[in-house]
Amino acid sequence: MTTKLSLATLASLKGRAALPAYRREDLTPGILHFGTGNFHRAHMAVYLHELFNTGRDLNWGIIGAGVMPSDRRMHEVLKGQDFLTTVVEQDADRSGATVTGPMLDMITAPDFARIVDTLASPQIRIVSMTITEGGYFIDPATGAFDATHPAITADAKDPEHPQTVFGLIIAGLKARRAAGIPPFTVMCCDNIPGNGEVTEATVCGLARLSDPAFADWIHANVAFPNSMVDRITPATGEREIRMTAQAYGIEDGWPVFCEGFKQWVLEDRFPLGRPALERAGVTFVPDVAPYELMKLRILNGGHAAIAYPAALMDIHFVHEAMENPLIRSFLAKLEHEEIIPVVPPVPDTRLEDYFALIESRFSNPKIGDTIPRLAQDGSNRQPKFILPSTADRLAQGLDVQGLALVSALWCRYFEGVSDGGAAIAFNDPAADRLHAAALAARADPDAFTGLADIFGPVGLDPRFRQRFGEALTSLRAHGTADTLRRYLNGTLAS
């Protein structure tokens, strides 16, 4: 027997899942969050839920917001269960469900005016976001704000009717300034190097296109703290909905499955105050950069490294990829020999121990994370997770054979067919262009590495191009498995 999740049925779920120790009616909003997808509900919302369970800071409830048409479906599902979420934590040796309730409401497109009104409310003191790495309108190769993107030019021409997250933030800040209300803090929770600075560059860059003086005001008055966030959180499908019903008797239209591990490192820059998240395990530091670089290069870079060989070898789940001795050994060799040596020191952290933890997390057989999820959006992820390590090694005169192999595997993946002959379904905003470049690279490898907006100067370096060409030639001649063997035994270039 299953019970539909709602505030009315919450008490009846006792014994099936951990329930909120706070009452929803005691919460008031303090945060507006753009992008209420799985990661947000497994991460920031869980930290707030755990803080609220202590009886503290109940004036920091969340109002969700979404600007994409797809957000309407999420709004419909979550509203139908009073914005409660079943979070299922799955480790190799334990599983458990928690019903979380820090979200009070959700506003979606096309109700942009209501989003702006909410942003202008004095109650809202933090505006946060998880809108994916590709949602910040930045040039992947340079990291600079892309003022020519059609969505940006549209908001710049009509700033009174914004359609993007950043246009809405600007409109909300303008309304607050006009009303004499101090500006909220803007907190990015996406996997981007210097995510606070990137967010500020996009907000100020868009504002400057229509109101340069206001862009200067934002720069002088609005805080954009950097953060590092971490929790492996797969997408939700019928499998997760069914498992939630079968294992816990809860009918949840959009449950969230995640690993037990979570981490959040955050700069303490919140002029209008913040919830006491340190009481829920958040680490506040003066400089997030070392933690962020460690995570992006070792964990996210590791995900990127295993995604494409696994896809080409017709492996579906991440833990299955880690069970493959070639892929696991490839990841270990790449991390130990090429990635970790160019990651700067992190306070109170041994990088080899951190990677050992990553190996264990990737190997979790219960989490159900998929290779297609890791392989998506490579045009935004490769320049953030793989190519910076490549660039650092080239700058130091070091070999990049393994990292170039990652790029070659990505190219081979975008030919569109696995080694076993299965069609590969792409999920990338640049998919058509990448597919064409990968096919052209059969005759000329430079057709792929010459994608300047992705590879930047790395793609022009003759040492990288040579290693990329060697790897791509091997992948075509010998296939993925034998190419990994050749890399591992030192014969890839022969």
Coordinates of C-alpha atoms in Angstrom, one line a residue:
M1 CA 0.0 0.0 0.0
T2 CA 1.3 3.4 -1.0
T3 CA 0.4 6.8 0.4
K4 CA 0.5 9.9 -1.8
L5 CA 2.9 12.5 -0.4
S6 CA 1.3 15.6 0.9
L7 CA 1.2 17.7 4.1
A8 CA -2.1 16.0 4.9
T9 CA -0.6 12.5 4.8
L10 CA 2.8 13.4 6.3
A11 CA 2.1 12.1 9.8
S12 CA 1.0 8.7 8.3
L13 CA 4.5 8.2 6.8
K14 CA 6.1 7.9 10.2
G15 CA 8.2 4.8 10.3
R16 CA 8.6 4.7 6.5
A17 CA 10.8 7.8 6.2
A18 CA 12.4 10.4 8.4
L19 CA 9.9 13.4 8.7
P20 CA 10.4 17.1 9.2
A21 CA 10.7 18.1 12.9
Y22 CA 9.4 21.5 12.0
R23 CA 5.9 22.6 10.9
R24 CA 5.5 24.1 7.4
E25 CA 3.3 26.9 8.8
D26 CA 6.3 28.0 11.0
L27 CA 8.5 28.7 7.9
T28 CA 8.7 32.0 6.2
P29 CA 10.6 32.7 3.0
G30 CA 14.2 34.1 2.9
I31 CA 15.6 32.5 -0.2
L32 CA 14.5 32.5 -3.8
H33 CA 16.1 29.7 -5.7
F34 CA 16.3 29.3 -9.5
G35 CA 16.5 25.7 -10.7
T36 CA 14.7 23.4 -8.3
G37 CA 16.0 20.2 -10.0
N38 CA 17.3 17.1 -8.3
F39 CA 20.7 18.5 -7.3
H40 CA 19.2 21.5 -5.4
R41 CA 16.7 19.3 -3.6
A42 CA 19.4 16.8 -2.7
H43 CA 21.9 19.4 -1.6
M44 CA 21.0 23.0 -0.5
A45 CA 17.4 22.0 0.4
V46 CA 18.6 19.1 2.5
Y47 CA 21.1 21.3 4.4
L48 CA 18.3 23.8 5.2
H49 CA 16.0 20.9 6.1
E50 CA 18.5 19.6 8.6
L51 CA 19.0 23.1 10.0
F52 CA 15.3 23.6 10.4
N53 CA 15.1 20.3 12.2
T54 CA 17.2 21.9 15.0
G55 CA 14.5 24.6 15.4
R56 CA 16.7 27.4 14.1
D57 CA 16.4 30.0 11.3
L58 CA 12.9 29.1 10.2
N59 CA 12.7 32.5 8.4
W60 CA 14.9 31.1 5.6
G61 CA 12.4 29.0 3.7
I62 CA 12.7 28.6 -0.1
I63 CA 10.6 30.0 -2.9
G64 CA 11.5 28.1 -6.1
A65 CA 11.7 29.7 -9.5
G66 CA 12.0 28.4 -13.0
V67 CA 12.4 30.2 -16.3
M68 CA 12.3 27.2 -18.7
P69 CA 9.1 25.7 -20.1
S70 CA 10.1 22.3 -18.6
D71 CA 10.0 23.8 -15.2
R72 CA 6.2 24.0 -15.4
R73 CA 6.0 20.2 -15.3
M74 CA 8.1 20.2 -12.1
H75 CA 5.9 22.9 -10.6
E76 CA 2.8 20.8 -11.4
V77 CA 4.2 17.7 -9.7
L78 CA 5.7 19.5 -6.7
K79 CA 2.6 21.6 -6.1
G80 CA 0.5 18.4 -6.1
Q81 CA 2.5 17.2 -3.1
D82 CA 2.7 20.6 -1.3
F83 CA 6.4 21.0 -2.4
L84 CA 7.5 18.1 -0.3
T85 CA 10.3 15.9 -1.6
T86 CA 11.3 12.3 -0.7
V87 CA 15.1 12.2 -0.7
V88 CA 16.4 8.7 -0.8
E89 CA 20.1 8.3 0.2
Q90 CA 21.8 5.2 -1.1
D91 CA 25.2 4.0 0.0
A92 CA 26.6 0.6 -0.6
D93 CA 25.8 -0.6 2.9
R94 CA 22.7 1.4 3.7
S95 CA 19.6 3.2 2.3
G96 CA 17.1 5.5 3.8
A97 CA 14.4 8.0 2.9
T98 CA 13.8 11.5 4.3
V99 CA 10.8 13.7 3.5
T100 CA 12.1 17.3 3.2
G101 CA 10.0 20.4 3.3
P102 CA 11.9 23.7 3.1
M103 CA 10.3 24.8 -0.2
L104 CA 7.2 26.9 0.4
D105 CA 6.2 27.7 -3.2
M106 CA 7.4 27.7 -6.8
I107 CA 7.0 30.3 -9.5
T108 CA 7.6 29.5 -13.2
A109 CA 7.5 31.0 -16.6
P110 CA 5.6 32.8 -18.0
D111 CA 4.8 34.5 -14.6
F112 CA 8.0 36.6 -14.7
A113 CA 6.3 39.6 -13.1
R114 CA 5.6 37.6 -10.0
I115 CA 9.2 36.4 -9.9
V116 CA 10.4 40.0 -10.0
D117 CA 7.9 41.0 -7.3
T118 CA 9.2 38.2 -5.1
L119 CA 12.8 39.2 -5.7
A120 CA 11.9 42.8 -4.7
S121 CA 10.4 41.6 -1.4
P122 CA 12.4 42.5 1.7
Q123 CA 11.9 39.0 3.0
I124 CA 14.2 37.6 0.2
R125 CA 17.8 38.1 1.3
I126 CA 19.5 35.4 -0.7
V127 CA 18.9 34.5 -4.4
S128 CA 20.5 31.2 -5.2
M129 CA 20.7 29.1 -8.4
T130 CA 21.5 25.7 -9.9
I131 CA 20.9 26.3 -13.6
T132 CA 23.7 23.9 -15.0
E133 CA 27.2 24.8 -16.0
G134 CA 26.0 25.9 -19.4
G135 CA 23.4 28.4 -18.2
Y136 CA 25.7 31.4 -17.5
F137 CA 26.2 32.7 -21.1
I138 CA 29.9 32.5 -21.0
D139 CA 32.4 31.6 -23.8
P140 CA 33.6 28.1 -22.9
A141 CA 37.1 28.7 -24.2
T142 CA 37.7 32.1 -22.6
G143 CA 35.3 32.2 -19.6
A144 CA 34.2 35.7 -20.7
F145 CA 30.6 36.8 -20.8
D146 CA 28.9 36.2 -24.2
A147 CA 27.1 39.5 -24.9
T148 CA 26.0 38.2 -28.3
H149 CA 23.8 35.3 -27.2
P150 CA 20.2 35.8 -28.5
A151 CA 18.7 35.4 -25.0
I152 CA 21.1 38.1 -23.7
T153 CA 20.5 40.5 -26.5
A154 CA 16.7 40.1 -26.1
D155 CA 16.9 41.0 -22.4
A156 CA 19.2 43.9 -23.1
K157 CA 16.7 45.3 -25.6
D158 CA 13.7 44.9 -23.3
P159 CA 15.0 45.0 -19.7
E160 CA 11.6 45.7 -18.4
H161 CA 10.4 42.3 -19.5
P162 CA 13.3 39.9 -18.8
Q163 CA 13.2 36.3 -19.8
T164 CA 16.5 35.0 -18.3
V165 CA 17.5 34.3 -14.7
F166 CA 20.0 37.2 -14.9
G167 CA 17.6 39.6 -16.4
L168 CA 15.1 38.8 -13.6
I169 CA 17.8 39.3 -11.0
I170 CA 18.6 42.7 -12.5
A171 CA 15.0 43.7 -12.5
G172 CA 14.6 42.6 -8.9
L173 CA 17.7 44.6 -7.8
K174 CA 16.3 47.7 -9.6
A175 CA 13.0 47.4 -7.9
R176 CA 14.7 47.0 -4.5
R177 CA 16.9 50.0 -5.1
A178 CA 13.9 52.1 -6.2
A179 CA 12.1 51.1 -2.9
G180 CA 15.1 51.7 -0.7
I181 CA 15.5 48.0 0.1
P182 CA 19.1 46.7 0.4
P183 CA 20.2 44.2 -2.3
F184 CA 20.0 40.5 -1.8
T185 CA 23.1 38.2 -2.0
V186 CA 23.4 36.2 -5.2
M187 CA 24.7 32.7 -4.5
C188 CA 25.7 30.3 -7.3
C189 CA 25.6 26.6 -6.6
D190 CA 26.7 25.3 -10.0
N191 CA 30.0 23.5 -10.8
I192 CA 31.9 26.4 -12.4
P193 CA 35.4 27.6 -11.4
G194 CA 35.0 30.9 -9.6
N195 CA 31.2 30.5 -9.7
G196 CA 30.6 33.7 -7.8
E197 CA 32.8 35.8 -10.1
V198 CA 31.2 34.1 -13.1
T199 CA 27.7 35.0 -11.9
E200 CA 28.7 38.5 -11.2
A201 CA 30.3 38.9 -14.6
T202 CA 27.1 37.7 -16.3
V203 CA 24.7 39.8 -14.2
C204 CA 26.9 43.0 -14.6
G205 CA 27.6 42.2 -18.2
L206 CA 23.9 42.0 -19.0
A207 CA 23.1 45.1 -17.0
R208 CA 25.9 47.0 -18.7
L209 CA 24.2 46.5 -22.1
S210 CA 21.2 48.6 -21.2
D211 CA 22.3 50.6 -18.1
P212 CA 26.1 50.9 -17.5
A213 CA 25.6 53.0 -14.3
F214 CA 23.4 50.3 -12.8
A215 CA 26.0 47.7 -13.7
D216 CA 28.5 49.7 -11.7
W217 CA 26.1 49.9 -8.8
I218 CA 25.6 46.1 -8.8
H219 CA 29.4 45.6 -8.8
A220 CA 29.8 47.9 -5.8
N221 CA 26.8 46.8 -3.7
V222 CA 25.9 43.1 -4.4
A223 CA 27.7 40.2 -2.9
F224 CA 28.4 37.1 -5.1
P225 CA 30.1 34.5 -2.8
N226 CA 31.9 31.6 -4.3
S227 CA 31.0 28.1 -3.4
M228 CA 31.9 24.4 -4.0
V229 CA 29.0 22.0 -4.0
D230 CA 29.2 18.2 -4.1
R231 CA 26.7 15.3 -4.1
I232 CA 26.2 12.7 -6.7
T233 CA 22.5 12.9 -7.7
P234 CA 21.2 11.0 -10.7
A235 CA 18.2 12.0 -12.7
T236 CA 14.7 10.8 -11.7
G237 CA 12.9 8.3 -13.9
E238 CA 10.2 5.6 -13.6
R239 CA 12.8 3.4 -11.8
E240 CA 13.2 5.9 -8.9
I241 CA 9.5 6.6 -8.7
R242 CA 8.7 2.9 -8.5
M243 CA 11.5 2.2 -6.0
T244 CA 10.2 4.9 -3.7
A245 CA 6.7 3.4 -3.8
Q246 CA 7.9 -0.2 -3.3
A247 CA 10.6 0.4 -0.7
Y248 CA 8.9 3.1 1.4
G249 CA 5.3 3.1 0.4
I250 CA 5.4 6.7 -0.7
E251 CA 3.8 7.9 -3.9
D252 CA 6.1 10.8 -4.9
G253 CA 5.9 12.1 -8.4
W254 CA 9.5 13.4 -8.4
P255 CA 11.6 11.8 -5.7
V256 CA 15.3 12.5 -5.5
F257 CA 17.9 9.7 -5.2
C258 CA 21.5 10.5 -4.1
E259 CA 24.5 9.2 -2.3
G260 CA 24.9 9.7 1.5
F261 CA 28.0 11.9 1.0
K262 CA 27.5 15.7 0.6
Q263 CA 29.8 18.7 0.8
W264 CA 29.3 22.4 0.6
V265 CA 32.2 24.9 1.0
L266 CA 31.1 28.5 1.0
E267 CA 32.5 32.0 1.3
D268 CA 31.0 33.9 4.2
R269 CA 29.8 37.1 2.3
F270 CA 26.1 37.7 3.1
P271 CA 25.4 41.4 3.9
L272 CA 21.7 40.8 4.8
G273 CA 22.5 37.7 6.9
R274 CA 22.3 34.0 6.3
P275 CA 21.0 30.8 7.9
A276 CA 23.5 29.2 10.3
L277 CA 24.3 26.5 7.8
E278 CA 27.6 25.6 9.6
R279 CA 25.3 23.9 12.1
A280 CA 24.2 21.6 9.3
G281 CA 27.7 20.8 8.1
V282 CA 28.5 23.6 5.7
T283 CA 32.2 24.7 5.8
F284 CA 32.7 28.5 5.6
V285 CA 36.1 29.6 4.4
P286 CA 37.7 32.9 3.3
D287 CA 38.8 31.3 -0.1
V288 CA 36.8 28.5 -1.8
A289 CA 39.2 28.2 -4.8
P290 CA 41.4 25.4 -3.5
Y291 CA 38.4 23.2 -2.6
E292 CA 36.6 24.1 -5.8
L293 CA 39.6 23.3 -8.0
M294 CA 40.1 20.0 -6.3
K295 CA 36.5 18.9 -6.8
L296 CA 36.2 20.2 -10.4
R297 CA 39.4 18.6 -11.6
I298 CA 39.4 15.3 -9.6
L299 CA 35.7 14.4 -9.3
N300 CA 34.1 16.2 -12.2
G301 CA 37.1 15.5 -14.4
G302 CA 36.9 11.9 -13.3
H303 CA 33.3 11.7 -14.3
A304 CA 34.2 13.2 -17.8
A305 CA 37.1 10.7 -18.1
I306 CA 35.0 7.6 -17.6
A307 CA 31.8 8.8 -19.4
Y308 CA 32.9 8.4 -23.0
P309 CA 34.9 5.1 -22.9
A310 CA 32.0 3.6 -21.0
A311 CA 29.5 4.9 -23.5
L312 CA 31.6 3.5 -26.4
M313 CA 31.7 0.2 -24.6
D314 CA 27.9 0.1 -24.2
I315 CA 28.0 0.4 -20.4
H316 CA 25.0 2.1 -18.9
F317 CA 25.6 2.6 -15.1
V318 CA 28.6 4.4 -13.5
H319 CA 29.2 1.6 -11.0
E320 CA 29.4 -0.8 -13.9
A321 CA 32.0 1.3 -15.5
M322 CA 34.0 1.2 -12.3
E323 CA 33.7 -2.6 -12.3
N324 CA 35.4 -2.7 -15.7
P325 CA 39.1 -3.1 -14.9
L326 CA 40.2 -1.2 -18.0
I327 CA 38.1 1.9 -17.2
R328 CA 38.9 1.8 -13.5
S329 CA 42.7 1.5 -14.2
F330 CA 42.4 4.2 -16.9
L331 CA 40.8 6.6 -14.4
A332 CA 43.4 5.8 -11.7
K333 CA 46.4 6.3 -14.0
L334 CA 45.0 9.5 -15.4
E335 CA 44.3 11.0 -12.0
H336 CA 47.5 9.9 -10.3
E337 CA 49.8 10.8 -13.2
E338 CA 48.2 13.8 -14.9
I339 CA 45.4 15.4 -12.9
I340 CA 46.4 15.3 -9.3
P341 CA 49.9 16.5 -9.8
V342 CA 48.6 19.9 -11.2
V343 CA 46.0 20.4 -8.5
P344 CA 47.2 23.0 -5.9
P345 CA 47.3 22.0 -2.2
V346 CA 44.0 22.1 -0.3
P347 CA 43.9 22.9 3.5
D348 CA 43.8 19.8 5.7
T349 CA 43.3 17.6 2.7
R350 CA 45.5 14.9 1.1
L351 CA 44.6 14.7 -2.6
E352 CA 45.3 11.0 -2.9
D353 CA 42.9 10.3 -0.1
Y354 CA 40.3 12.5 -1.8
F355 CA 40.6 10.5 -5.0
A356 CA 40.3 7.3 -3.0
L357 CA 37.0 8.6 -1.7
I358 CA 35.9 9.5 -5.2
E359 CA 36.7 6.0 -6.5
S360 CA 34.5 4.6 -3.7
R361 CA 31.7 7.0 -4.5
F362 CA 31.8 6.2 -8.2
S363 CA 31.6 2.5 -7.4
N364 CA 28.4 2.8 -5.3
P365 CA 26.2 0.1 -6.8
K366 CA 23.0 1.5 -5.3
I367 CA 23.0 5.1 -6.5
G368 CA 22.0 4.2 -10.1
D369 CA 23.9 7.1 -11.7
T370 CA 24.1 6.7 -15.5
I371 CA 26.8 7.1 -18.1
P372 CA 24.3 9.1 -20.3
R373 CA 24.0 11.7 -17.5
L374 CA 27.8 12.0 -17.2
A375 CA 28.2 12.3 -21.0
Q376 CA 25.7 15.1 -21.5
D377 CA 26.6 18.7 -22.1
G378 CA 30.3 18.0 -22.8
S379 CA 30.7 21.3 -24.7
N380 CA 30.2 23.1 -21.4
R381 CA 31.8 20.5 -19.1
Q382 CA 35.0 19.6 -21.0
P383 CA 36.3 23.2 -20.9
K384 CA 35.7 23.4 -17.1
F385 CA 36.6 19.8 -16.0
I386 CA 39.3 18.5 -18.4
L387 CA 40.9 21.2 -20.5
P388 CA 42.1 23.3 -17.6
S389 CA 44.2 20.4 -16.4
T390 CA 45.5 19.9 -20.0
A391 CA 46.4 23.6 -20.2
D392 CA 48.2 23.6 -16.9
R393 CA 50.3 20.6 -17.9
L394 CA 51.2 22.1 -21.3
A395 CA 52.2 25.3 -19.5
Q396 CA 54.5 23.3 -17.3
G397 CA 56.0 21.3 -20.2
L398 CA 54.4 18.1 -19.0
D399 CA 52.9 15.3 -21.1
V400 CA 49.1 15.2 -21.7
Q401 CA 48.7 11.7 -23.2
G402 CA 45.9 10.7 -20.9
L403 CA 44.1 14.0 -21.0
A404 CA 44.3 14.1 -24.8
L405 CA 42.9 10.5 -24.8
V406 CA 39.9 11.8 -22.9
S407 CA 39.3 14.5 -25.6
A408 CA 39.8 11.9 -28.3
L409 CA 37.2 9.6 -26.6
W410 CA 34.8 12.5 -26.6
C411 CA 35.4 13.1 -30.3
R412 CA 34.9 9.4 -31.0
Y413 CA 31.7 9.4 -29.0
F414 CA 30.3 12.2 -31.2
E415 CA 30.7 10.0 -34.2
G416 CA 27.4 8.7 -32.9
V417 CA 27.9 4.9 -32.8
S418 CA 29.4 2.8 -30.1
D419 CA 32.0 0.2 -30.7
G420 CA 29.2 -2.4 -30.5
G421 CA 27.2 -0.6 -33.2
A422 CA 24.6 1.0 -31.0
A423 CA 23.4 4.5 -31.8
I424 CA 24.4 7.1 -29.3
A425 CA 21.8 9.7 -28.3
F426 CA 23.4 13.1 -27.8
N427 CA 22.4 15.5 -25.1
D428 CA 24.4 18.7 -25.8
P429 CA 23.5 22.2 -27.0
A430 CA 26.3 21.9 -29.6
A431 CA 25.5 18.4 -30.6
D432 CA 25.0 19.0 -34.3
R433 CA 28.3 20.9 -34.6
L434 CA 30.2 18.4 -32.5
H435 CA 28.9 15.5 -34.6
A436 CA 29.9 17.2 -37.8
A437 CA 33.4 18.0 -36.5
A438 CA 33.8 14.4 -35.2
L439 CA 33.0 13.0 -38.6
A440 CA 35.3 15.5 -40.3
A441 CA 38.1 14.4 -37.8
R442 CA 38.2 11.0 -39.4
A443 CA 40.2 12.7 -42.2
D444 CA 41.6 15.6 -40.2
P445 CA 41.8 15.4 -36.4
D446 CA 42.2 19.2 -36.3
A447 CA 38.6 19.5 -37.4
F448 CA 37.6 18.6 -33.8
T449 CA 40.4 20.2 -31.8
G450 CA 40.0 23.3 -33.9
L451 CA 36.7 24.2 -32.3
A452 CA 38.2 27.3 -30.8
D453 CA 35.2 28.2 -28.6
I454 CA 35.7 24.9 -26.8
F455 CA 39.4 24.0 -26.9
G456 CA 40.8 27.6 -27.1
P457 CA 44.7 27.7 -27.1
V458 CA 44.9 24.0 -26.0
G459 CA 43.5 23.0 -29.4
L460 CA 46.3 24.9 -31.2
D461 CA 49.2 23.4 -29.2
P462 CA 51.2 21.0 -31.3
R463 CA 51.9 18.7 -28.4
F464 CA 48.2 18.3 -27.6
R465 CA 47.3 17.9 -31.2
Q466 CA 49.9 15.1 -31.6
R467 CA 48.6 13.2 -28.6
F468 CA 45.0 13.7 -29.6
G469 CA 45.8 12.4 -33.1
E470 CA 47.6 9.3 -31.7
A471 CA 44.7 8.5 -29.5
L472 CA 42.0 9.0 -32.2
T473 CA 44.0 6.9 -34.6
S474 CA 44.2 4.1 -32.0
L475 CA 40.5 4.3 -31.2
R476 CA 39.6 3.9 -34.9
A477 CA 42.1 1.2 -35.5
H478 CA 41.8 -0.8 -32.3
G479 CA 38.6 0.2 -30.6
T480 CA 38.1 1.6 -27.1
A481 CA 39.1 -1.4 -24.9
D482 CA 42.4 -2.0 -26.8
T483 CA 43.2 1.7 -26.8
L484 CA 42.8 1.8 -23.0
R485 CA 45.1 -1.2 -22.8
R486 CA 47.7 0.5 -25.0
Y487 CA 47.5 3.6 -22.8
L488 CA 47.9 1.5 -19.6
N489 CA 50.9 -0.5 -20.9
G490 CA 52.6 2.5 -22.5
T491 CA 52.2 1.6 -26.2
L492 CA 49.5 4.1 -27.2
A493 CA 51.9 6.2 -29.3
S494 CA 53.6 3.2 -31.0

